[in-house]
Amino acid sequence: AMISSFSPFTSNARLGSQLWQGNDQLESILAEMGGLGDMRFVVVGKGAILEHTNSLSNLRIAETPKGRLATFSNTPKGETNSFELHIRMNEIKGIKFVLVEKFGTQLRIARLIGGDTGSEVLLSAIVKDPHVDEAVDKTWLRMVEKYGGEVTF
């Protein structure tokens, strides 16, 4: 797979000899989510639920036989890490930014939507303790103001 670093300031990423003109908005949103600090990731499968806390950092984009793959890890490429999150970008049909009252606080959740019906929650990314870090709270509010409550691709 060919790998490139993502720049939110480039409208088209050059990968090898081909120019990809895909969903720049999804890439931009994923890159901006890196400013949300530590998040709780929840993936609900048919027989299991996976939860993990980490940040969306060290974003890399790769062309694969199944389409573009966004990878986040807790260390830069080439170093040993204990966390990787892979997102098949062609499977993401939208992102919903929601507030949920739970556990005596307002949870800020970005839900990546897709699947067979186009409306399944594929991944929930819950901002961890947004009120503790004012910069994280400002990043969330800026993203909601910029994109609204829901973005479709």
Tab-separated table of C-alpha atoms in Angstrom:
chain	number	residue	atom	x	y	z
A	1	ALA	CA	0.000	0.000	0.000
A	2	MET	CA	1.214	3.460	-0.804
A	3	ILE	CA	1.181	5.759	2.206
A	4	SER	CA	1.130	9.529	2.408
A	5	SER	CA	0.845	11.946	5.273
A	6	PHE	CA	-2.395	13.913	5.185
A	7	SER	CA	-2.376	17.654	5.010
A	8	PRO	CA	-5.717	19.366	5.576
A	9	PHE	CA	-4.413	22.233	3.424
A	10	THR	CA	-4.063	20.123	0.283
A	11	SER	CA	-7.233	19.683	-1.737
A	12	ASN	CA	-5.992	16.524	-3.474
A	13	ALA	CA	-3.418	14.133	-2.054
A	14	ARG	CA	-0.875	12.780	-4.555
A	15	LEU	CA	-0.348	9.077	-4.013
A	16	GLY	CA	2.368	7.617	-6.207
A	17	SER	CA	1.621	8.514	-9.805
A	18	GLN	CA	-2.116	8.874	-9.421
A	19	LEU	CA	-4.151	11.820	-8.207
A	20	TRP	CA	-6.933	10.903	-5.809
A	21	GLN	CA	-9.924	13.226	-5.810
A	22	GLY	CA	-11.966	11.611	-3.076
A	23	ASN	CA	-13.661	12.798	0.036
A	24	ASP	CA	-11.450	15.636	1.204
A	25	GLN	CA	-14.127	16.708	3.685
A	26	LEU	CA	-13.966	13.376	5.543
A	27	GLU	CA	-10.164	13.606	5.702
A	28	SER	CA	-10.393	17.176	7.006
A	29	ILE	CA	-12.895	16.206	9.711
A	30	LEU	CA	-10.763	13.248	10.824
A	31	ALA	CA	-7.697	15.505	10.991
A	32	GLU	CA	-9.606	18.115	13.018
A	33	MET	CA	-10.796	15.434	15.437
A	34	GLY	CA	-7.144	15.077	16.451
A	35	GLY	CA	-7.658	18.323	18.370
A	36	LEU	CA	-10.276	16.696	20.591
A	37	GLY	CA	-7.667	15.047	22.812
A	38	ASP	CA	-8.282	11.685	24.426
A	39	MET	CA	-11.455	10.013	23.242
A	40	ARG	CA	-13.284	6.819	24.134
A	41	PHE	CA	-13.799	4.729	20.998
A	42	VAL	CA	-16.714	2.300	20.956
A	43	VAL	CA	-17.345	-0.273	18.220
A	44	VAL	CA	-20.390	-2.495	18.630
A	45	GLY	CA	-20.188	-5.730	16.641
A	46	LYS	CA	-22.634	-8.587	16.311
A	47	GLY	CA	-21.102	-10.555	19.181
A	48	ALA	CA	-18.793	-8.138	20.958
A	49	ILE	CA	-18.232	-4.531	21.969
A	50	LEU	CA	-14.760	-2.990	21.804
A	51	GLU	CA	-13.901	0.116	23.832
A	52	HIS	CA	-10.572	1.890	24.049
A	53	THR	CA	-9.352	5.338	25.073
A	54	ASN	CA	-6.775	7.182	22.988
A	55	SER	CA	-6.439	10.247	20.777
A	56	LEU	CA	-6.861	10.571	17.031
A	57	SER	CA	-3.240	11.393	16.337
A	58	ASN	CA	-0.600	10.394	13.792
A	59	LEU	CA	-3.078	10.271	10.902
A	60	ARG	CA	-1.901	8.419	7.806
A	61	ILE	CA	-3.829	7.713	4.618
A	62	ALA	CA	-3.107	4.639	2.470
A	63	GLU	CA	-4.471	3.335	-0.819
A	64	THR	CA	-5.431	-0.323	-0.404
A	65	PRO	CA	-7.183	-2.839	-2.680
A	66	LYS	CA	-10.365	-2.191	-0.644
A	67	GLY	CA	-10.096	1.610	-0.954
A	68	ARG	CA	-8.568	4.422	1.085
A	69	LEU	CA	-7.688	3.575	4.665
A	70	ALA	CA	-7.226	6.198	7.382
A	71	THR	CA	-4.979	4.982	10.202
A	72	PHE	CA	-4.490	6.620	13.584
A	73	SER	CA	-1.882	5.339	16.005
A	74	ASN	CA	-0.475	6.375	19.355
A	75	THR	CA	3.061	6.662	17.962
A	76	PRO	CA	4.518	7.901	14.663
A	77	LYS	CA	4.869	5.427	11.783
A	78	GLY	CA	7.711	2.961	12.252
A	79	GLU	CA	7.674	3.016	16.056
A	80	THR	CA	6.118	0.321	18.258
A	81	ASN	CA	2.622	1.254	19.337
A	82	SER	CA	-0.172	-0.212	21.401
A	83	PHE	CA	-3.070	1.395	19.544
A	84	GLU	CA	-4.180	1.605	15.934
A	85	LEU	CA	-7.552	2.616	14.564
A	86	HIS	CA	-8.227	1.910	10.887
A	87	ILE	CA	-11.156	3.530	9.100
A	88	ARG	CA	-12.231	2.344	5.636
A	89	MET	CA	-13.086	5.738	4.259
A	90	ASN	CA	-15.334	4.464	1.460
A	91	GLU	CA	-17.554	2.825	4.116
A	92	ILE	CA	-18.222	6.109	5.947
A	93	LYS	CA	-21.414	7.739	4.658
A	94	GLY	CA	-21.645	10.457	7.279
A	95	ILE	CA	-20.676	11.788	10.685
A	96	LYS	CA	-23.113	12.907	13.383
A	97	PHE	CA	-22.013	15.243	16.166
A	98	VAL	CA	-24.304	14.657	19.140
A	99	LEU	CA	-24.646	15.622	22.795
A	100	VAL	CA	-25.926	12.919	25.146
A	101	GLU	CA	-26.777	13.442	28.827
A	102	LYS	CA	-25.300	10.509	30.739
A	103	PHE	CA	-23.424	9.884	33.968
A	104	GLY	CA	-24.270	13.404	35.185
A	105	THR	CA	-22.532	15.133	32.284
A	106	GLN	CA	-22.982	16.022	28.631
A	107	LEU	CA	-21.082	13.584	26.436
A	108	ARG	CA	-19.831	14.916	23.118
A	109	ILE	CA	-19.923	12.070	20.603
A	110	ALA	CA	-18.867	11.896	16.957
A	111	ARG	CA	-20.608	8.935	15.325
A	112	LEU	CA	-19.236	7.586	12.053
A	113	ILE	CA	-22.184	6.305	10.034
A	114	GLY	CA	-22.261	3.722	7.219
A	115	GLY	CA	-22.742	-0.014	6.829
A	116	ASP	CA	-25.152	-1.913	4.612
A	117	THR	CA	-28.048	0.428	5.326
A	118	GLY	CA	-25.916	3.582	5.293
A	119	SER	CA	-27.289	4.468	8.719
A	120	GLU	CA	-25.453	2.098	11.080
A	121	VAL	CA	-23.124	3.528	13.728
A	122	LEU	CA	-19.742	2.061	12.787
A	123	LEU	CA	-17.726	3.912	15.448
A	124	SER	CA	-18.581	6.246	18.310
A	125	ALA	CA	-15.789	8.585	19.374
A	126	ILE	CA	-16.640	10.104	22.755
A	127	VAL	CA	-14.723	13.191	23.873
A	128	LYS	CA	-13.208	12.365	27.252
A	129	ASP	CA	-13.702	15.050	29.911
A	130	PRO	CA	-14.323	18.007	27.543
A	131	HIS	CA	-14.902	20.400	30.437
A	132	VAL	CA	-11.476	19.727	31.911
A	133	ASP	CA	-9.687	21.134	28.844
A	134	GLU	CA	-11.029	24.416	27.487
A	135	ALA	CA	-9.132	23.988	24.181
A	136	VAL	CA	-10.860	20.630	23.569
A	137	ASP	CA	-14.256	22.159	24.294
A	138	LYS	CA	-13.536	25.026	21.881
A	139	THR	CA	-12.429	22.567	19.184
A	140	TRP	CA	-15.673	20.582	19.575
A	141	LEU	CA	-17.836	23.729	19.436
A	142	ARG	CA	-15.925	25.028	16.384
A	143	MET	CA	-16.426	21.718	14.566
A	144	VAL	CA	-20.164	21.639	15.334
A	145	GLU	CA	-20.497	25.249	14.179
A	146	LYS	CA	-18.536	24.507	10.987
A	147	TYR	CA	-20.196	21.198	10.029
A	148	GLY	CA	-23.549	21.314	11.825
A	149	GLY	CA	-24.997	18.302	13.612
A	150	GLU	CA	-24.577	15.937	10.686
A	151	VAL	CA	-22.386	15.670	7.611
A	152	THR	CA	-23.184	13.258	4.791
A	153	PHE	CA	-20.757	12.096	2.125
